[in-house]
Structures are given as C-alpha cells and as structure tokens.
Amino acid sequence: MKIRGAGSLHLVYSLLILLQMQPSTGSNSTTADDGVKCMKSERQALLAFKQGLVDEHGWLSSWGSEEDCCKWEGVRCSNTTRHITVLNLSAYAYDYNFILRGNLSPSLFELQHLIYLDLSGNNFNLSHIPKSISSLNKIQHLDLLICNLSGSLPSQLANLTSLQYLDLSFNKFNIQNLVWLSHLSYLQYLSLSGNNLSKVNNDWLQVINELPHLTSLSLYGCNLQDVIPQYFPIINTSRASLVLLDLGANNLTTFAFQWLTNFSNSLVSLYLGSNQFRGPIPETFSHMTFLKELDLSNNQFEGEIPKSFWSSNLSSLQILLLFNNKLNGTIPKSIRLLSKLEVLDLGFNSFNGVITKAHFSTQSNLRSLSMSSSYLSINFSHDWIPPFQLKDIDLGSCELGPDFPGWLQTQRSYRFLNISATRISDSIPIWFGKLPSMARVIDLSSNQINGILPNLSRNFSYDSSALGINLSGNHLEGPLPSFPANTTHINLSKNRFNGSISSLCDITGMSIEFLDLSSNQLSGKLPNCMMYWSSLQILNLANNHFFGKIPTFVGSLSLIETFDLQNNNLFGKIPSSLRNCSKLQFLGLSNNRLSGIIPSWIGERSNSLNFLLLKSNHFGGEIPLEICWLTNILLLDLSRNNLSGHIPRCIGNLTALARKDIAARGHFFNSSHGWFNPWRYADKASVIWKGIEYHYENLTLQRTIDLSSNKLTGEIPVQISSLFEMHQLNLSRNHLIGRIPPNIGQMRQLESLDLSHNRLSGWLPPSMSQLYSLSKLDLSYNNFSGRIPTSTQMDTFNASAFVGNPTLCGPPLTPTCPGDEKLIDDGLKYNQQDKDEFWKGFKPSMELGMAFGFLGVLALKIDHPWRHVCFLLSNYMKAYLSNLKGYLCLVVSAVCLVITVNAARLRRKLKF
Ligand SMILES: *[C@@H]1O[C@H](CO)[C@@H](O)[C@H](O)[C@H]1NC(C)=O
Ligand SMILES: *[C@@H]1O[C@H](CO)[C@@H](O)[C@H](O)[C@H]1NC(C)=O
Ligand SMILES: *[C@@H]1O[C@H](CO)[C@@H](O)[C@H](O)[C@H]1NC(C)=O
Ligand SMILES: *[C@@H]1O[C@H](CO)[C@@H](O)[C@H](O)[C@H]1NC(C)=O
Ligand SMILES: *[C@@H]1O[C@H](CO)[C@@H](O)[C@H](O)[C@H]1NC(C)=O
Ligand SMILES: *[C@@H]1O[C@H](CO)[C@@H](O)[C@H](O)[C@H]1NC(C)=O
Ligand SMILES: *[C@@H]1O[C@H](CO)[C@@H](O)[C@H](O)[C@H]1NC(C)=O
Ligand SMILES: *[C@@H]1O[C@H](CO)[C@@H](O)[C@H](O)[C@H]1NC(C)=O
C-alpha cells in the first residue's frame, strides 16, 4: 500500500515533467491562411489514414469536409512548399476523451515532408510500425507515447536521421537491439520507458555515449539488466550533456554511481526510484550542483543521509524523494539550505529525532511534505507561521501531539492532510472545521482526539467535487456535526458520538459512497434521506443503538456491497426490497431482535454474497433450500435463532467452502483520491472462533458454517464433508440425530468442530484421526458409543470434549474400553503407536468408511504379526497405488481381515 501510494505520487510528478517537456508545435509552420493549398497526394494520404480509424467524437470531422487539408484539425503546412509539415493528433493536447482508435495505416508515411508527428495517447490496436516509416526522412519530432503499438521496431528507424525528439514509451514493443539509435546523431530527447529492453544488454549505455546531443533519456520500467562496472563506457565529460536520466523501476541492484559523476555538470533530473539499490546513499549526488529533481525512493538504501547532502551544493534541489528505504539518523537543521525545495518525501524510513521550525524556515516553495511512518517527531511551535502553503501534508504515524498542531491554521490550500496516529490528545479547534476549498482527503484517525467535532464546511470551488473524512478511532463525542455538500467518504467509527444521524441528510449531491459509523452510541431510526444515497457502497452502522425496522428504502441502495447493522436494536422482518441490492457481498444483521423467516430470495445473491451473518435474532422456520445457491459464501452464521427443520442436504453446494481459489471479493475504491487512500475497507464481525468470541477486523480468510443453538432436527447431511476448505463447523445445541458423516476426515482444513449438545449417536468415525488441523473439538452431550479414535491430533483433546456420552470409552474419558482388560491380562500387549500408523496408512474413501470402522475394531482386538504385514501393504498402496484408491484398498483390507482373523483363531486353538 505504502509503495503504491507513494509510487503514484512519483507518477504524478513524472507526468508533470513529461508535460512540461512537450515542445510547442513547429513555429516554422503556418495555418496557411495565406492562400496556400495542400498537395492532392497528401490529402489522399490523410484520408486513407482516417479511413482506418474510429473517430467517436468527430474530432476529425474537418478532414474531408474542408477542401484545403492544410486547414484540417491538427494539420499544418509549410507556407513556402505547401507540403504538410506538422501533424499533431495528441490526445493529451486536447480533451483526453478525444481518442482515436484503429489501425496505424502505412499511408500516413507518404507524408514525406513531415517534420513533426505526434499521435500520443491514441489507441492503435497493437499495430506495428511499418517499414515505410523510413520515408519520413525530414522528421525531427516523433511522439508515439502510449499508443498501444506492438511488434519489433523496424530497422528503418535508422533512416530518420533528423530526429531530435523520439518518444516510444509505454507501448508493447519487443525491442531486440538499439543499433538503429546510433544513426540518430541529432537526438536530444529519447524515451523508451515501459517497453521491455531485457534483450538489449548494455547497449543503452553505449547509446548515451554515441549520441552527443542527448539531453534526456528515459528508460523507466524497461527490465534493464545490471551492468558490470567494466562495461561502463568512458565518457568524454566535456561532451556529456545529459540533463535528465530516468532509470526508475528497473530492479537494478548495482550501479556505478561513480560513473554518474561524468554528468555532474549537466544532470538536472535523476530518477533511480523503485530499484534494488542497497548500501549507503553515495556522496556522488552531492556533487551534482545543477540537480533539481532526485528520486531514490523504493530502494534499500540504508544508514544516514550523507552530510554532504545538506551542503549548499545541492541548493537547486526542488524535488527530493527518499521514501521507502532503510535510512536512519536525524534530519539536520541544515536542510534549510535546500531553500528551493518544493517536494520532500522522507516517509517509510527509520529516521529519529525532532523536526522543528528551524528545519523549514526558508522553504517558501514547499508544496508537498511527507514524513509518514518515519519515526520523526514534529515539533513546530504553536504560533509558527510557516513560509509555505502546502498542498499535500502527509505526517501519518509521526509524533505531532499531544496538542492539535496550531500551524495547520495557516495552511489554506491543502488537498491531502494525513495526521493519523500522531498521538494528538486534544480537541479539534473550531477553525479547523473551515476546510480549504480544495480539500479532498482528511485523515485524523487513530489519535486520542476528544470533545465535540465542529461543523465541517468548505467553500465551493471548481476543485471541490469529492471529499473524504476519516476520524476513526478517537474519543470524539456529542452529536454528529454537519458535513460539506459533496462529501463522499465518512469514517467516524470507534468514537463516542451519540444521538441521531439526521445531520447527514445535509450531504446533498447523492455522492456518498462510504459511511462507517460503527462502534459509537448513535441511536434513533435510519433517516429517510438515505433512500437517495444511490452511490453508497459501504454502510456500516454496527455496534450502536439504532432502533426500529429496517426501512424498505434500503432497496434503492443499488450499489451497496456491505450492509452492516449488527449489534443494534432493530426488529421486524428483513425487508424484501433488499433483494434489489444485487451487489451485496456482506449482509450483517446479527445481534438484533429481527424475526420472520430467512428469505428464500437470498439465494439470488449467489454471485456476490460472501458473508451472511444473522446470529442472535428471532428468525424462525426452516433454512430455505435456496441458501445452497450461495456458491460464494465463506461465512454463514445463522446461530442462536429459532430455526427448525433439517439442515438442507444440498449444503454441499456451498462450493466456495470447498475451493482454495475463492476469496472474499474485497472493496475497491477508485483512486480518485490519489496519493494515499485511507478508504481500504475490510468486512468485520464478531465470530465465535473455537468457542471464544473474537472481533475480526478483516474477515477475508474466514470459512465457517455456524448453525448452533437452533432447533434443527434430522441428520447431519453427509454432503457437508465435501466442503474440504472449511475452517470451522459448529452445529452444537440443536436436536440432530444420526451419525457423524463417516468421511469427515476429508475436511483437512477443519480447525474447530463443535457438535455438542445434540442427540448424535454411533461410533466416532476413524477418519476423524485425519483431521490434522483440528485444535478445538467438542462432541460432548450426545449418545456416541464405542472407542474414541486416537491419533496425535485426537490425543490432544481432554475429557471435556467427550463427556456426556455414556457409552463412549477409551482415553481421555476412561483408561480402557470394556473388554480391554482381558486382552491385557492375556499379556497381549497393545502397541499404541502401531495402531496409529495402521490407521494413518489407510485413506478411506467415502463408501468404505464403515468397512474400515469394522476392520478397526478387529485390529484393536487382535495382536499378530500379520497386522504388521497389513500395515506395510496399506502403506505400499498409499505410496504407489493411490490412483486406484478405494477399490484396491477394499480388496487388500478384506484379505488382511480374513488372514488376521484366521491367524488369531489358529493361535487360540493352539494355545488352548
Ligand atoms: C525553422 O526551420 C529552419 C530550417 O529547418 C531551422 O533552422 C530553424 O531553427 C527553424 N526555426 C524555428 C523557430 O524552429
Ligand atoms: C512563412 O513563414 C515565415 C515564418 O513564420 C514568415 O517569416 C514568412 O514571411 C512566411 N512566408 C510567406 C510567404 O508567407
Ligand atoms: C535507409 O537507409 C539505408 C542505409 O543507410 C539506405 O540504403 C536506404 O536507401 C535508406 N532508405 C530511405 C528510404 O531513405
Ligand atoms: C528483481 O531482482 C531480484 C533479484 O535480482 C529478483 O529475485 C526479482 O524477481 C526481480 N523482480 C522483478 C520484478 O524483476
Ligand atoms: C543505521 O543503519 C546502519 C546500516 O543499516 C546501521 O549499521 C546502524 O546501526 C543504524 N544506526 C542506528 C542508530 O540505528
Ligand atoms: C458537487 O459536485 C458536483 C461535481 O461532482 C458539482 O457539479 C456540484 O455543484 C457539487 N455540489 C455542491 C453543492 O458543491
Ligand atoms: C446442488 O447442486 C446440484 C449439482 O450442481 C444441483 O443439481 C442441485 O439442484 C443443487 N441444489 C440446489 C438446492 O441448488
Ligand atoms: C484483509 O486480509 C487480506 C488477507 O490477509 C489482505 O489481502 C487484505 O489486504 C486485508 N484487507 C485490508 C483492508 O486490510
């Protein structure tokens, strides 16, 4: 998360730089208002190019309708030769919605007099660059950034010898070599970012050397290979002209930083982020006196930032990105010598020490300050008026408290403010409530902020469409205040707010997507205005005192994914309108006073529903068969109700519980908030786990069926044991009869099994000894009989797991079973370990469970060398014949059985 959040910041700045790099269109050309008419052949070529394109927005409508092609959209002609010299169809130059789709027609390359061609941002459906591109031998500027082009690069690119600017970045080219580049000796700007260069070895270094005018080289995300130092070309430093070098996101581990000193007198922008560089930050950078932008983020640099960094040598530095390394030490006050700093990101490191106003007394251009998760303590004095106006403030997990930071009052233009987990234990001052008009994300969560939350407002501006506020995990109290009109995300969970939530009705714009008010003391009914919240995806009102019926208008929340009203005072039925909520992933109504039946339409949510929690209500009637349609359910909790009837046989259809590859869908909010996103949401609930109630903040990994404490009758359907991936099964405290499904041993992931307080009977199936993950077992208070199966796992349970079954015997209930004594008296010692191995050797299939049960009983009674033979045989089968499974198993078992019984008989005959 931290990497992604920070990475997007990098991308934003890369993009800004990229946009600044875009030169204006050729000033040698004119719009030909002087009566120049275009060439007929070039007109034809343009029309043929248009033919291959889909122009949804009529961007090229002037093409063809206007006689003179020099006047067409994006076209410019030479005022002397009448030839087309400029074609600028960049999707970035216009509204990004204007995007052309289709083929890159070779006819385009008949425009032999083109000097400037920009097609960036359009979608050419994986077209290849045709060989005929060689005819553009006058071209100086070629921009094919993000054009969805593919294939190998034609060697004919070498003919474009006038090129000064070449951008082929973020396409799907398969680049085999860079030989063609060495012919482009006028090249100043080259970007191959986002293409795979893993096959070109060290050629890119030669390229730097052979292109004397190259000032900008971008190879971001090119799968570059590490370079052995002796392969670094010797640079003529007097000729070295590189101004921008971007080698970000290449997974480079070693790099001759010393070699970079060749460019000390030219480099302005150096991007080395998202690689695997380790060790201390080299001093090299401190000698780059022209450096304005330095990105070393997302690496494994360690130790202190070199002292030389803070000398006045680097005084031009505007952007310094060091986040997500292993840096430590303090940040010295001499950082103020970097007085031109605009962006400083030190986050996700292990710095220590205190940052004071002395550190930032000069940086009047600072607009983005990030020190989150860096162990820094920030102690700006309360009345300090900083020289800067920040747009992005990211100080999460630093130490800012205990007072609310007063200097924030001077910051009137921030978009992002993250001061979560900064140990503030103060109240929120009134001035804070008047948010900057461009504020978009405000995160004050996980502090000890107390008192009443002031009304929040912001002046409307063009920039103020969406706003998210996270105050979760504080000590705020009193009624909910009012929120600005276009608030989209609100998280006030885990506070002490009370009273009704009707002030939320002031949030007009119907834009609210995320509302988490859980774990407060809120009360009253759900207000009617909620019916207009058609964008709502997460509604969590759990653990409050809400009262009344679930209103029927919930059906109009058509995008809702999480509907969590657990632990309130709701009564009445589940409204049938809820069936309209077709995106429901989580329905949590546990611990209310709801009644009626479990509606059969619930099965219609088969594609979405992962969690259904109806625990501790007054639901009655039978479990509807349609529940079996929920093939994505991971947690089904119907416990502590008045449900009667049978457990549906079709329960084996809950196939998500049998598959590893199905996980909870999760909730994704688009990154409209950019930078950092505090709106990741995991579904939560209290779940009884191994008999103890836990609150799970993230249910993703739960696979549970809990039907306990109802009035269910009939047998446990054998189909339940096909749910191999289930972690927990609780059917306790019902009126169930019959046996435990014999093949229960198949449920290898089962960690908790509670069948206590039923009327179950019969032998405990031997396959239970294969429940290797089982750590909680309760079979108490049933009518089970016979010997408790043993295994290393089964032996860990104490008597409380088995009590209340009068005819159950063996450890841990009783030392022996009736009949054992005679065998012991006979001196027929019973070897416990052998017995375990014996049972482990077999892998009984479903139909054979009972046969094995029978065999098991005999094996316990008989001691004979043949038993060992059988054991060996069974192991042999397991190892070599496992594919033949039960059939062979049965045959061998039967043979063993006959031999063993006969041998014992024979022996007794001989003895007596
Ligand atoms: C105009 O074109 C000439 C010749 O191609 C070139 O030398 C000159 O620098 C160009 N002028 C501008 C302003 O681009
Ligand atoms: C052509 O354009 C150049 C530069 O814009 C201008 O100086 C010149 O006068 C123009 N020639 C004609 C014939 O319009
Ligand atoms: C491209 O370059 C090659 C080798 O220099 C040359 O033989 C060929 O004629 C050139 N093609 C065009 C169209 O200029
Ligand atoms: C990065 O490099 C390391 C070690 O050289 C390698 O294990 C890892 O798979 C690489 N990662 C990528 C994304 O190439
Ligand atoms: C800083 O990091 C270096 C390199 O990992 C380590 O040797 C040193 O002990 C660390 N210093 C502190 C104060 O943690
Ligand atoms: C809410 O945002 C929309 C654009 O998303 C804007 O048109 C509308 O005016 C805003 N409403 C208010 C009250 O600010
Ligand atoms: C359970 O699945 C089986 C096989 O896919 C199907 O025939 C049966 O109708 C399902 N039962 C229910 C109640 O959906
Ligand atoms: C919940 O847990 C899963 C699995 O451990 C993890 O992938 C996911 O990111 C977590 N979700 C949140 C919001 O923390």
Short mmCIF file of C-alpha atoms in Angstrom, two decimals, residues 627-872:
data_model
loop_
_atom_site.label_atom_id
_atom_site.label_comp_id
_atom_site.label_asym_id
_atom_site.label_seq_id
_atom_site.Cartn_x
_atom_site.Cartn_y
_atom_site.Cartn_z
CA ILE A 627 -29.32 -20.94 0.69
CA CYS A 628 -27.46 -23.64 -1.22
CA TRP A 629 -27.28 -21.36 -4.25
CA LEU A 630 -24.79 -19.17 -2.41
CA THR A 631 -21.78 -20.61 -4.14
CA ASN A 632 -19.55 -17.75 -2.98
CA ILE A 633 -20.43 -17.86 0.69
CA LEU A 634 -17.45 -18.06 3.05
CA LEU A 635 -19.11 -17.33 6.37
CA LEU A 636 -22.64 -18.47 7.09
CA ASP A 637 -23.71 -17.69 10.64
CA LEU A 638 -27.34 -18.47 11.50
CA SER A 639 -26.65 -19.42 15.12
CA ARG A 640 -28.81 -18.53 18.14
CA ASN A 641 -32.16 -18.30 16.38
CA ASN A 642 -35.31 -20.43 16.38
CA LEU A 643 -34.64 -22.28 13.16
CA SER A 644 -36.22 -25.72 12.83
CA GLY A 645 -36.37 -28.49 10.26
CA HIS A 646 -33.44 -30.26 8.64
CA ILE A 647 -30.07 -29.00 7.52
CA PRO A 648 -30.54 -28.98 3.74
CA ARG A 649 -28.80 -31.93 2.04
CA CYS A 650 -27.72 -29.57 -0.72
CA ILE A 651 -25.36 -27.87 1.73
CA GLY A 652 -22.52 -29.45 -0.24
CA ASN A 653 -23.36 -26.91 -2.98
CA LEU A 654 -21.71 -24.11 -0.97
CA THR A 655 -18.69 -24.70 -3.13
CA ALA A 656 -16.66 -21.68 -2.04
CA LEU A 657 -16.05 -23.65 1.16
CA ALA A 658 -14.53 -26.42 -0.91
CA ARG A 659 -12.24 -24.26 -3.03
CA LYS A 660 -8.99 -22.55 -2.18
CA ASP A 661 -9.21 -20.16 -5.09
CA ILE A 662 -12.34 -18.33 -3.95
CA ALA A 663 -11.73 -15.43 -1.60
CA ALA A 664 -13.83 -12.54 -0.43
CA ARG A 665 -14.14 -10.02 -3.20
CA GLY A 666 -13.00 -7.06 -1.13
CA HIS A 667 -13.95 -3.46 -1.69
CA PHE A 668 -12.11 -1.27 -4.12
CA PHE A 669 -12.49 2.44 -4.37
CA ASN A 670 -11.18 4.04 -7.47
CA SER A 671 -8.11 6.10 -6.87
CA SER A 672 -9.91 9.40 -7.37
CA HIS A 673 -8.28 10.41 -4.11
CA GLY A 674 -4.84 9.62 -5.44
CA TRP A 675 -1.78 9.93 -3.24
CA PHE A 676 -2.81 7.95 -0.19
CA ASN A 677 -6.06 6.12 0.11
CA PRO A 678 -7.47 5.64 3.60
CA TRP A 679 -10.61 4.00 2.22
CA ARG A 680 -9.49 0.43 2.01
CA TYR A 681 -12.26 -1.45 3.74
CA ALA A 682 -12.35 -4.96 5.12
CA ASP A 683 -15.59 -6.54 6.32
CA LYS A 684 -15.66 -7.04 10.07
CA ALA A 685 -17.66 -9.05 12.55
CA SER A 686 -17.55 -10.82 15.86
CA VAL A 687 -17.23 -14.53 15.24
CA ILE A 688 -17.16 -17.34 17.74
CA TRP A 689 -13.87 -18.99 16.95
CA LYS A 690 -13.03 -22.20 18.75
CA GLY A 691 -15.61 -21.39 21.37
CA ILE A 692 -14.39 -17.87 22.11
CA GLU A 693 -15.90 -14.72 20.65
CA TYR A 694 -13.39 -12.64 18.69
CA HIS A 695 -13.85 -9.43 16.79
CA TYR A 696 -12.35 -9.81 13.35
CA GLU A 697 -11.28 -6.59 11.67
CA ASN A 698 -10.74 -8.46 8.42
CA LEU A 699 -12.90 -11.47 7.65
CA THR A 700 -11.23 -12.27 4.36
CA LEU A 701 -9.84 -15.60 5.49
CA GLN A 702 -12.88 -16.90 7.44
CA ARG A 703 -14.55 -20.08 6.18
CA THR A 704 -17.20 -21.01 8.67
CA ILE A 705 -20.66 -22.55 8.98
CA ASP A 706 -22.31 -21.87 12.32
CA LEU A 707 -25.87 -23.16 12.78
CA SER A 708 -25.56 -23.68 16.55
CA SER A 709 -28.24 -23.01 19.16
CA ASN A 710 -31.30 -23.55 16.98
CA LYS A 711 -33.92 -26.31 16.92
CA LEU A 712 -32.62 -28.17 13.91
CA THR A 713 -33.59 -31.84 13.59
CA GLY A 714 -32.66 -34.77 11.39
CA GLU A 715 -29.20 -35.96 10.44
CA ILE A 716 -26.05 -34.12 9.51
CA PRO A 717 -26.01 -34.36 5.71
CA VAL A 718 -23.02 -36.43 4.59
CA GLN A 719 -22.53 -33.89 1.78
CA ILE A 720 -21.14 -31.46 4.33
CA SER A 721 -17.85 -33.33 4.37
CA SER A 722 -17.21 -32.35 0.75
CA LEU A 723 -16.56 -28.78 1.93
CA PHE A 724 -12.85 -29.50 2.21
CA GLU A 725 -11.66 -25.95 2.81
CA MET A 726 -13.91 -25.13 5.75
CA HIS A 727 -12.13 -23.96 8.88
CA GLN A 728 -14.92 -24.14 11.38
CA LEU A 729 -18.16 -26.09 11.67
CA ASN A 730 -20.50 -25.52 14.58
CA LEU A 731 -23.78 -27.46 14.74
CA SER A 732 -23.96 -27.61 18.53
CA ARG A 733 -27.07 -27.17 20.64
CA ASN A 734 -29.64 -28.50 18.19
CA HIS A 735 -31.70 -31.70 18.08
CA LEU A 736 -29.64 -33.51 15.50
CA ILE A 737 -29.67 -37.30 15.34
CA GLY A 738 -27.76 -40.00 13.48
CA ARG A 739 -24.05 -40.33 12.95
CA ILE A 740 -21.12 -38.10 12.18
CA PRO A 741 -20.57 -38.34 8.39
CA PRO A 742 -18.02 -41.18 8.08
CA ASN A 743 -15.74 -39.31 5.69
CA ILE A 744 -15.45 -36.20 7.86
CA GLY A 745 -11.69 -36.80 7.76
CA GLN A 746 -11.70 -35.25 4.29
CA MET A 747 -12.14 -31.79 5.80
CA ARG A 748 -8.43 -31.37 6.28
CA GLN A 749 -8.58 -27.61 6.95
CA LEU A 750 -11.06 -28.03 9.80
CA GLU A 751 -9.67 -26.31 12.89
CA SER A 752 -12.78 -26.24 15.02
CA LEU A 753 -15.61 -28.79 15.18
CA ASP A 754 -18.44 -28.43 17.65
CA LEU A 755 -21.29 -30.97 17.56
CA SER A 756 -22.01 -30.87 21.30
CA HIS A 757 -25.49 -30.93 22.87
CA ASN A 758 -27.29 -32.89 20.17
CA ARG A 759 -28.66 -36.44 20.01
CA LEU A 760 -26.00 -37.82 17.73
CA SER A 761 -25.04 -41.48 18.12
CA GLY A 762 -22.96 -44.32 16.76
CA TRP A 763 -19.21 -44.80 16.50
CA LEU A 764 -16.92 -41.85 16.07
CA PRO A 765 -15.65 -42.35 12.52
CA PRO A 766 -12.00 -43.45 12.42
CA SER A 767 -11.38 -40.89 9.68
CA MET A 768 -11.54 -38.25 12.40
CA SER A 769 -7.96 -39.11 13.17
CA GLN A 770 -7.06 -37.46 9.87
CA LEU A 771 -8.31 -34.03 10.91
CA TYR A 772 -4.72 -32.89 11.30
CA SER A 773 -5.62 -29.19 11.70
CA LEU A 774 -8.22 -29.73 14.39
CA SER A 775 -7.41 -27.81 17.54
CA LYS A 776 -10.87 -27.41 19.05
CA LEU A 777 -13.25 -30.35 19.31
CA ASP A 778 -16.47 -30.64 21.26
CA LEU A 779 -18.60 -33.79 20.96
CA SER A 780 -19.95 -33.64 24.49
CA TYR A 781 -23.54 -34.45 25.48
CA ASN A 782 -24.61 -36.75 22.68
CA ASN A 783 -25.14 -40.50 22.53
CA PHE A 784 -21.90 -41.55 20.91
CA SER A 785 -20.62 -45.02 21.69
CA GLY A 786 -17.52 -47.14 21.27
CA ARG A 787 -13.88 -46.21 21.39
CA ILE A 788 -12.59 -42.72 20.88
CA PRO A 789 -10.27 -42.86 17.84
CA THR A 790 -6.72 -41.94 18.62
CA SER A 791 -4.06 -40.09 16.70
CA THR A 792 -1.50 -37.47 17.56
CA GLN A 793 -4.18 -34.87 16.90
CA MET A 794 -7.07 -36.62 18.68
CA ASP A 795 -4.89 -37.30 21.72
CA THR A 796 -4.56 -33.56 22.39
CA PHE A 797 -8.21 -33.20 23.46
CA ASN A 798 -9.19 -33.64 27.08
CA ALA A 799 -12.21 -35.36 28.53
CA SER A 800 -14.43 -32.27 28.31
CA ALA A 801 -14.57 -32.80 24.54
CA PHE A 802 -16.30 -36.17 25.06
CA VAL A 803 -18.22 -36.03 28.35
CA GLY A 804 -21.92 -36.70 28.46
CA ASN A 805 -21.73 -39.69 26.10
CA PRO A 806 -22.45 -42.59 28.50
CA THR A 807 -21.17 -45.39 26.24
CA LEU A 808 -18.10 -43.70 24.80
CA CYS A 809 -14.84 -45.17 26.08
CA GLY A 810 -11.07 -45.05 25.90
CA PRO A 811 -8.68 -42.20 26.67
CA PRO A 812 -9.17 -39.45 27.68
CA LEU A 813 -12.57 -40.48 29.13
CA THR A 814 -11.65 -43.89 30.54
CA PRO A 815 -8.26 -45.64 30.58
CA THR A 816 -9.66 -48.62 28.73
CA CYS A 817 -12.78 -49.85 26.98
CA PRO A 818 -14.85 -52.77 28.24
CA GLY A 819 -13.08 -55.95 27.12
CA ASP A 820 -9.59 -54.42 27.03
CA GLU A 821 -8.77 -55.80 30.48
CA LYS A 822 -8.96 -59.39 29.31
CA LEU A 823 -6.54 -58.73 26.48
CA ILE A 824 -4.10 -57.06 28.83
CA ASP A 825 -4.40 -59.94 31.28
CA ASP A 826 -3.60 -62.29 28.44
CA GLY A 827 -0.35 -60.45 28.04
CA LEU A 828 -1.32 -59.41 24.52
CA LYS A 829 0.28 -56.02 24.78
CA TYR A 830 -1.25 -53.42 22.66
CA ASN A 831 1.14 -51.10 20.91
CA GLN A 832 -0.47 -47.73 20.67
CA GLN A 833 1.94 -46.36 18.09
CA ASP A 834 1.44 -49.25 15.72
CA LYS A 835 -2.25 -48.67 15.88
CA ASP A 836 -1.88 -45.04 14.90
CA GLU A 837 0.35 -45.91 11.97
CA PHE A 838 -2.09 -48.56 10.93
CA TRP A 839 -4.93 -46.11 10.60
CA LYS A 840 -2.84 -43.40 9.05
CA GLY A 841 -1.77 -45.80 6.32
CA PHE A 842 -5.28 -46.01 5.01
CA LYS A 843 -7.03 -43.27 3.21
CA PRO A 844 -10.60 -44.49 3.28
CA SER A 845 -12.81 -43.25 0.53
CA MET A 846 -16.37 -42.19 1.19
CA GLU A 847 -18.10 -45.55 0.62
CA LEU A 848 -15.53 -47.53 2.55
CA GLY A 849 -15.70 -45.67 5.82
CA MET A 850 -17.83 -48.25 7.51
CA ALA A 851 -15.75 -51.19 6.30
CA PHE A 852 -12.74 -49.59 7.89
CA GLY A 853 -14.63 -48.92 11.06
CA PHE A 854 -15.32 -52.63 11.33
CA LEU A 855 -11.76 -53.54 10.47
CA GLY A 856 -10.58 -51.05 13.07
CA VAL A 857 -12.49 -52.74 15.82
CA LEU A 858 -10.97 -56.06 14.91
CA ALA A 859 -7.48 -54.66 14.70
CA LEU A 860 -7.82 -53.36 18.21
CA LYS A 861 -8.74 -56.79 19.49
CA ILE A 862 -6.13 -58.82 17.68
CA ASP A 863 -2.41 -58.72 18.02
CA HIS A 864 -0.46 -60.69 15.47
CA PRO A 865 2.49 -60.27 13.11
CA TRP A 866 0.03 -60.25 10.20
CA ARG A 867 -1.17 -56.92 11.42
CA HIS A 868 2.23 -55.54 10.52
CA VAL A 869 2.04 -57.06 7.09
CA CYS A 870 -1.29 -55.37 6.58
CA PHE A 871 0.21 -52.13 7.75
CA LEU A 872 3.05 -52.43 5.24
#
